[in-house]
């Protein structure tokens, strides 16, 4: 069974921190789905299509990462619904600072309540 990880975020724009998480994830998982949020609750610097193109350019053209191991999508649903759709029980998240931990911990708890297999 393939190990598939979902990496949700705005990626507005993608950063070296995001890229670092993706590169490390490729060593652990068979497939990484980079999921750029397209929710309407937030004001974005780049629209969804532009963000997808920037991510593809960074990962495939600049870094030459394996296209077979990475899918890049946009989404509007809950992350747990995305996990169900792609048969994944792994959500990747990154921490920039210790202060991010509390928010991410609460988010993980909420995701676990929505789907305790994640």
C-alpha positions as YAML, in Angstrom:
chain: A
units: angstrom
residues:
- id: 1
  name: UNK
  ca: [0.00, 0.00, 0.00]
- id: 2
  name: UNK
  ca: [1.34, 3.41, -1.00]
- id: 3
  name: UNK
  ca: [2.09, 5.96, 1.70]
- id: 4
  name: UNK
  ca: [0.54, 9.22, 0.55]
- id: 5
  name: UNK
  ca: [1.01, 12.50, 2.43]
- id: 6
  name: UNK
  ca: [-1.06, 15.64, 1.97]
- id: 7
  name: UNK
  ca: [0.76, 18.97, 2.40]
- id: 8
  name: UNK
  ca: [-1.93, 21.66, 2.61]
- id: 9
  name: UNK
  ca: [-1.19, 25.36, 2.67]
- id: 10
  name: UNK
  ca: [-1.70, 28.63, 0.86]
- id: 11
  name: UNK
  ca: [1.78, 28.58, -0.72]
- id: 12
  name: UNK
  ca: [1.30, 32.29, -1.40]
- id: 13
  name: UNK
  ca: [4.07, 32.12, -2.56]
- id: 14
  name: UNK
  ca: [5.97, 28.89, -1.97]
- id: 15
  name: UNK
  ca: [9.03, 29.42, 0.25]
- id: 16
  name: UNK
  ca: [12.29, 27.62, 0.96]
- id: 17
  name: UNK
  ca: [10.66, 26.36, 4.15]
- id: 18
  name: UNK
  ca: [7.86, 24.74, 2.13]
- id: 19
  name: UNK
  ca: [10.39, 23.25, -0.26]
- id: 20
  name: UNK
  ca: [12.41, 21.84, 2.64]
- id: 21
  name: UNK
  ca: [9.32, 20.08, 4.02]
- id: 22
  name: UNK
  ca: [8.51, 18.66, 0.56]
- id: 23
  name: UNK
  ca: [12.07, 17.39, -0.03]
- id: 24
  name: UNK
  ca: [12.14, 15.68, 3.36]
- id: 25
  name: UNK
  ca: [8.68, 14.19, 2.80]
- id: 26
  name: UNK
  ca: [9.79, 12.66, -0.52]
- id: 27
  name: UNK
  ca: [12.26, 10.52, 1.44]
- id: 28
  name: UNK
  ca: [9.48, 9.19, 3.69]
- id: 29
  name: UNK
  ca: [6.44, 8.82, 1.45]
- id: 30
  name: UNK
  ca: [5.63, 7.30, -1.93]
- id: 31
  name: UNK
  ca: [3.61, 10.36, -2.99]
- id: 32
  name: UNK
  ca: [3.30, 13.92, -1.70]
- id: 33
  name: UNK
  ca: [0.24, 15.94, -2.65]
- id: 34
  name: UNK
  ca: [0.96, 19.65, -2.42]
- id: 35
  name: UNK
  ca: [-2.50, 21.14, -1.91]
- id: 36
  name: UNK
  ca: [-2.82, 24.89, -2.37]
- id: 37
  name: UNK
  ca: [-5.87, 26.23, -0.56]
- id: 38
  name: UNK
  ca: [-8.30, 28.18, -2.69]
- id: 39
  name: UNK
  ca: [-10.69, 29.23, 0.07]
- id: 40
  name: UNK
  ca: [-12.46, 32.55, -0.13]
- id: 41
  name: UNK
  ca: [-11.80, 33.53, 3.50]
- id: 42
  name: UNK
  ca: [-8.36, 34.90, 2.76]
- id: 43
  name: UNK
  ca: [-6.89, 37.62, 0.58]
- id: 44
  name: UNK
  ca: [-4.17, 36.08, -1.59]
- id: 45
  name: UNK
  ca: [-1.18, 37.75, -3.18]
- id: 46
  name: UNK
  ca: [-1.43, 35.36, -6.17]
- id: 47
  name: UNK
  ca: [-4.55, 33.67, -7.53]
- id: 48
  name: UNK
  ca: [-4.88, 29.89, -7.39]
- id: 49
  name: UNK
  ca: [-3.73, 29.27, -10.96]
- id: 50
  name: UNK
  ca: [-0.65, 31.44, -10.57]
- id: 51
  name: UNK
  ca: [0.27, 29.75, -7.27]
- id: 52
  name: UNK
  ca: [0.00, 26.31, -8.89]
- id: 53
  name: UNK
  ca: [2.25, 27.44, -11.77]
- id: 54
  name: UNK
  ca: [4.81, 28.96, -9.36]
- id: 55
  name: UNK
  ca: [4.90, 25.72, -7.33]
- id: 56
  name: UNK
  ca: [5.31, 23.59, -10.47]
- id: 57
  name: UNK
  ca: [8.11, 25.83, -11.74]
- id: 58
  name: UNK
  ca: [9.93, 25.74, -8.41]
- id: 59
  name: UNK
  ca: [9.63, 21.98, -7.87]
- id: 60
  name: UNK
  ca: [9.88, 20.57, -11.38]
- id: 61
  name: UNK
  ca: [11.78, 23.13, -13.46]
- id: 62
  name: UNK
  ca: [14.14, 24.71, -10.93]
- id: 63
  name: UNK
  ca: [14.70, 21.80, -8.52]
- id: 64
  name: UNK
  ca: [13.94, 18.96, -10.96]
- id: 65
  name: UNK
  ca: [12.07, 16.93, -8.35]
- id: 66
  name: UNK
  ca: [10.35, 13.69, -9.41]
- id: 67
  name: UNK
  ca: [7.00, 14.53, -11.07]
- id: 68
  name: UNK
  ca: [5.80, 10.96, -10.44]
- id: 69
  name: UNK
  ca: [6.07, 11.43, -6.68]
- id: 70
  name: UNK
  ca: [4.41, 14.86, -6.40]
- id: 71
  name: UNK
  ca: [0.91, 16.02, -7.29]
- id: 72
  name: UNK
  ca: [0.11, 19.73, -7.12]
- id: 73
  name: UNK
  ca: [-3.56, 20.61, -6.72]
- id: 74
  name: UNK
  ca: [-5.79, 23.40, -5.49]
- id: 75
  name: UNK
  ca: [-8.64, 22.68, -3.09]
- id: 76
  name: UNK
  ca: [-11.56, 24.35, -1.32]
- id: 77
  name: UNK
  ca: [-12.65, 21.49, 0.95]
- id: 78
  name: UNK
  ca: [-11.63, 20.50, 4.45]
- id: 79
  name: UNK
  ca: [-8.19, 18.91, 4.60]
- id: 80
  name: UNK
  ca: [-9.72, 15.77, 6.11]
- id: 81
  name: UNK
  ca: [-11.99, 15.47, 3.04]
- id: 82
  name: UNK
  ca: [-8.90, 15.78, 0.87]
- id: 83
  name: UNK
  ca: [-7.26, 12.95, 2.83]
- id: 84
  name: UNK
  ca: [-10.30, 10.76, 2.26]
- id: 85
  name: UNK
  ca: [-10.34, 11.55, -1.48]
- id: 86
  name: UNK
  ca: [-6.65, 10.65, -1.90]
- id: 87
  name: UNK
  ca: [-6.70, 7.74, 0.59]
- id: 88
  name: UNK
  ca: [-4.16, 9.38, 2.87]
- id: 89
  name: UNK
  ca: [-3.94, 9.39, 6.65]
- id: 90
  name: UNK
  ca: [-0.97, 11.76, 6.80]
- id: 91
  name: UNK
  ca: [-1.08, 15.56, 6.88]
- id: 92
  name: UNK
  ca: [2.24, 17.39, 6.67]
- id: 93
  name: UNK
  ca: [2.69, 20.72, 8.41]
- id: 94
  name: UNK
  ca: [5.71, 22.91, 9.07]
- id: 95
  name: UNK
  ca: [6.65, 25.08, 12.01]
- id: 96
  name: UNK
  ca: [8.48, 28.36, 11.49]
- id: 97
  name: UNK
  ca: [8.79, 29.15, 15.18]
- id: 98
  name: UNK
  ca: [7.90, 27.64, 18.54]
- id: 99
  name: UNK
  ca: [4.92, 30.00, 18.63]
- id: 100
  name: UNK
  ca: [3.40, 28.09, 15.67]
- id: 101
  name: UNK
  ca: [3.21, 24.90, 17.74]
- id: 102
  name: UNK
  ca: [0.07, 25.80, 19.73]
- id: 103
  name: UNK
  ca: [-1.93, 26.65, 16.59]
- id: 104
  name: UNK
  ca: [-0.76, 23.51, 14.77]
- id: 105
  name: UNK
  ca: [-1.46, 21.36, 17.84]
- id: 106
  name: UNK
  ca: [-5.06, 22.65, 17.96]
- id: 107
  name: UNK
  ca: [-5.43, 22.13, 14.21]
- id: 108
  name: UNK
  ca: [-4.18, 18.54, 14.52]
- id: 109
  name: UNK
  ca: [-6.69, 17.92, 17.32]
- id: 110
  name: UNK
  ca: [-9.55, 19.24, 15.21]
- id: 111
  name: UNK
  ca: [-8.49, 17.14, 12.22]
- id: 112
  name: UNK
  ca: [-8.34, 14.09, 14.50]
- id: 113
  name: UNK
  ca: [-11.89, 14.81, 15.71]
- id: 114
  name: UNK
  ca: [-13.11, 15.02, 12.11]
- id: 115
  name: UNK
  ca: [-11.29, 11.80, 11.14]
- id: 116
  name: UNK
  ca: [-9.50, 9.81, 13.84]
- id: 117
  name: UNK
  ca: [-7.51, 7.86, 11.24]
- id: 118
  name: UNK
  ca: [-5.46, 10.94, 10.40]
...
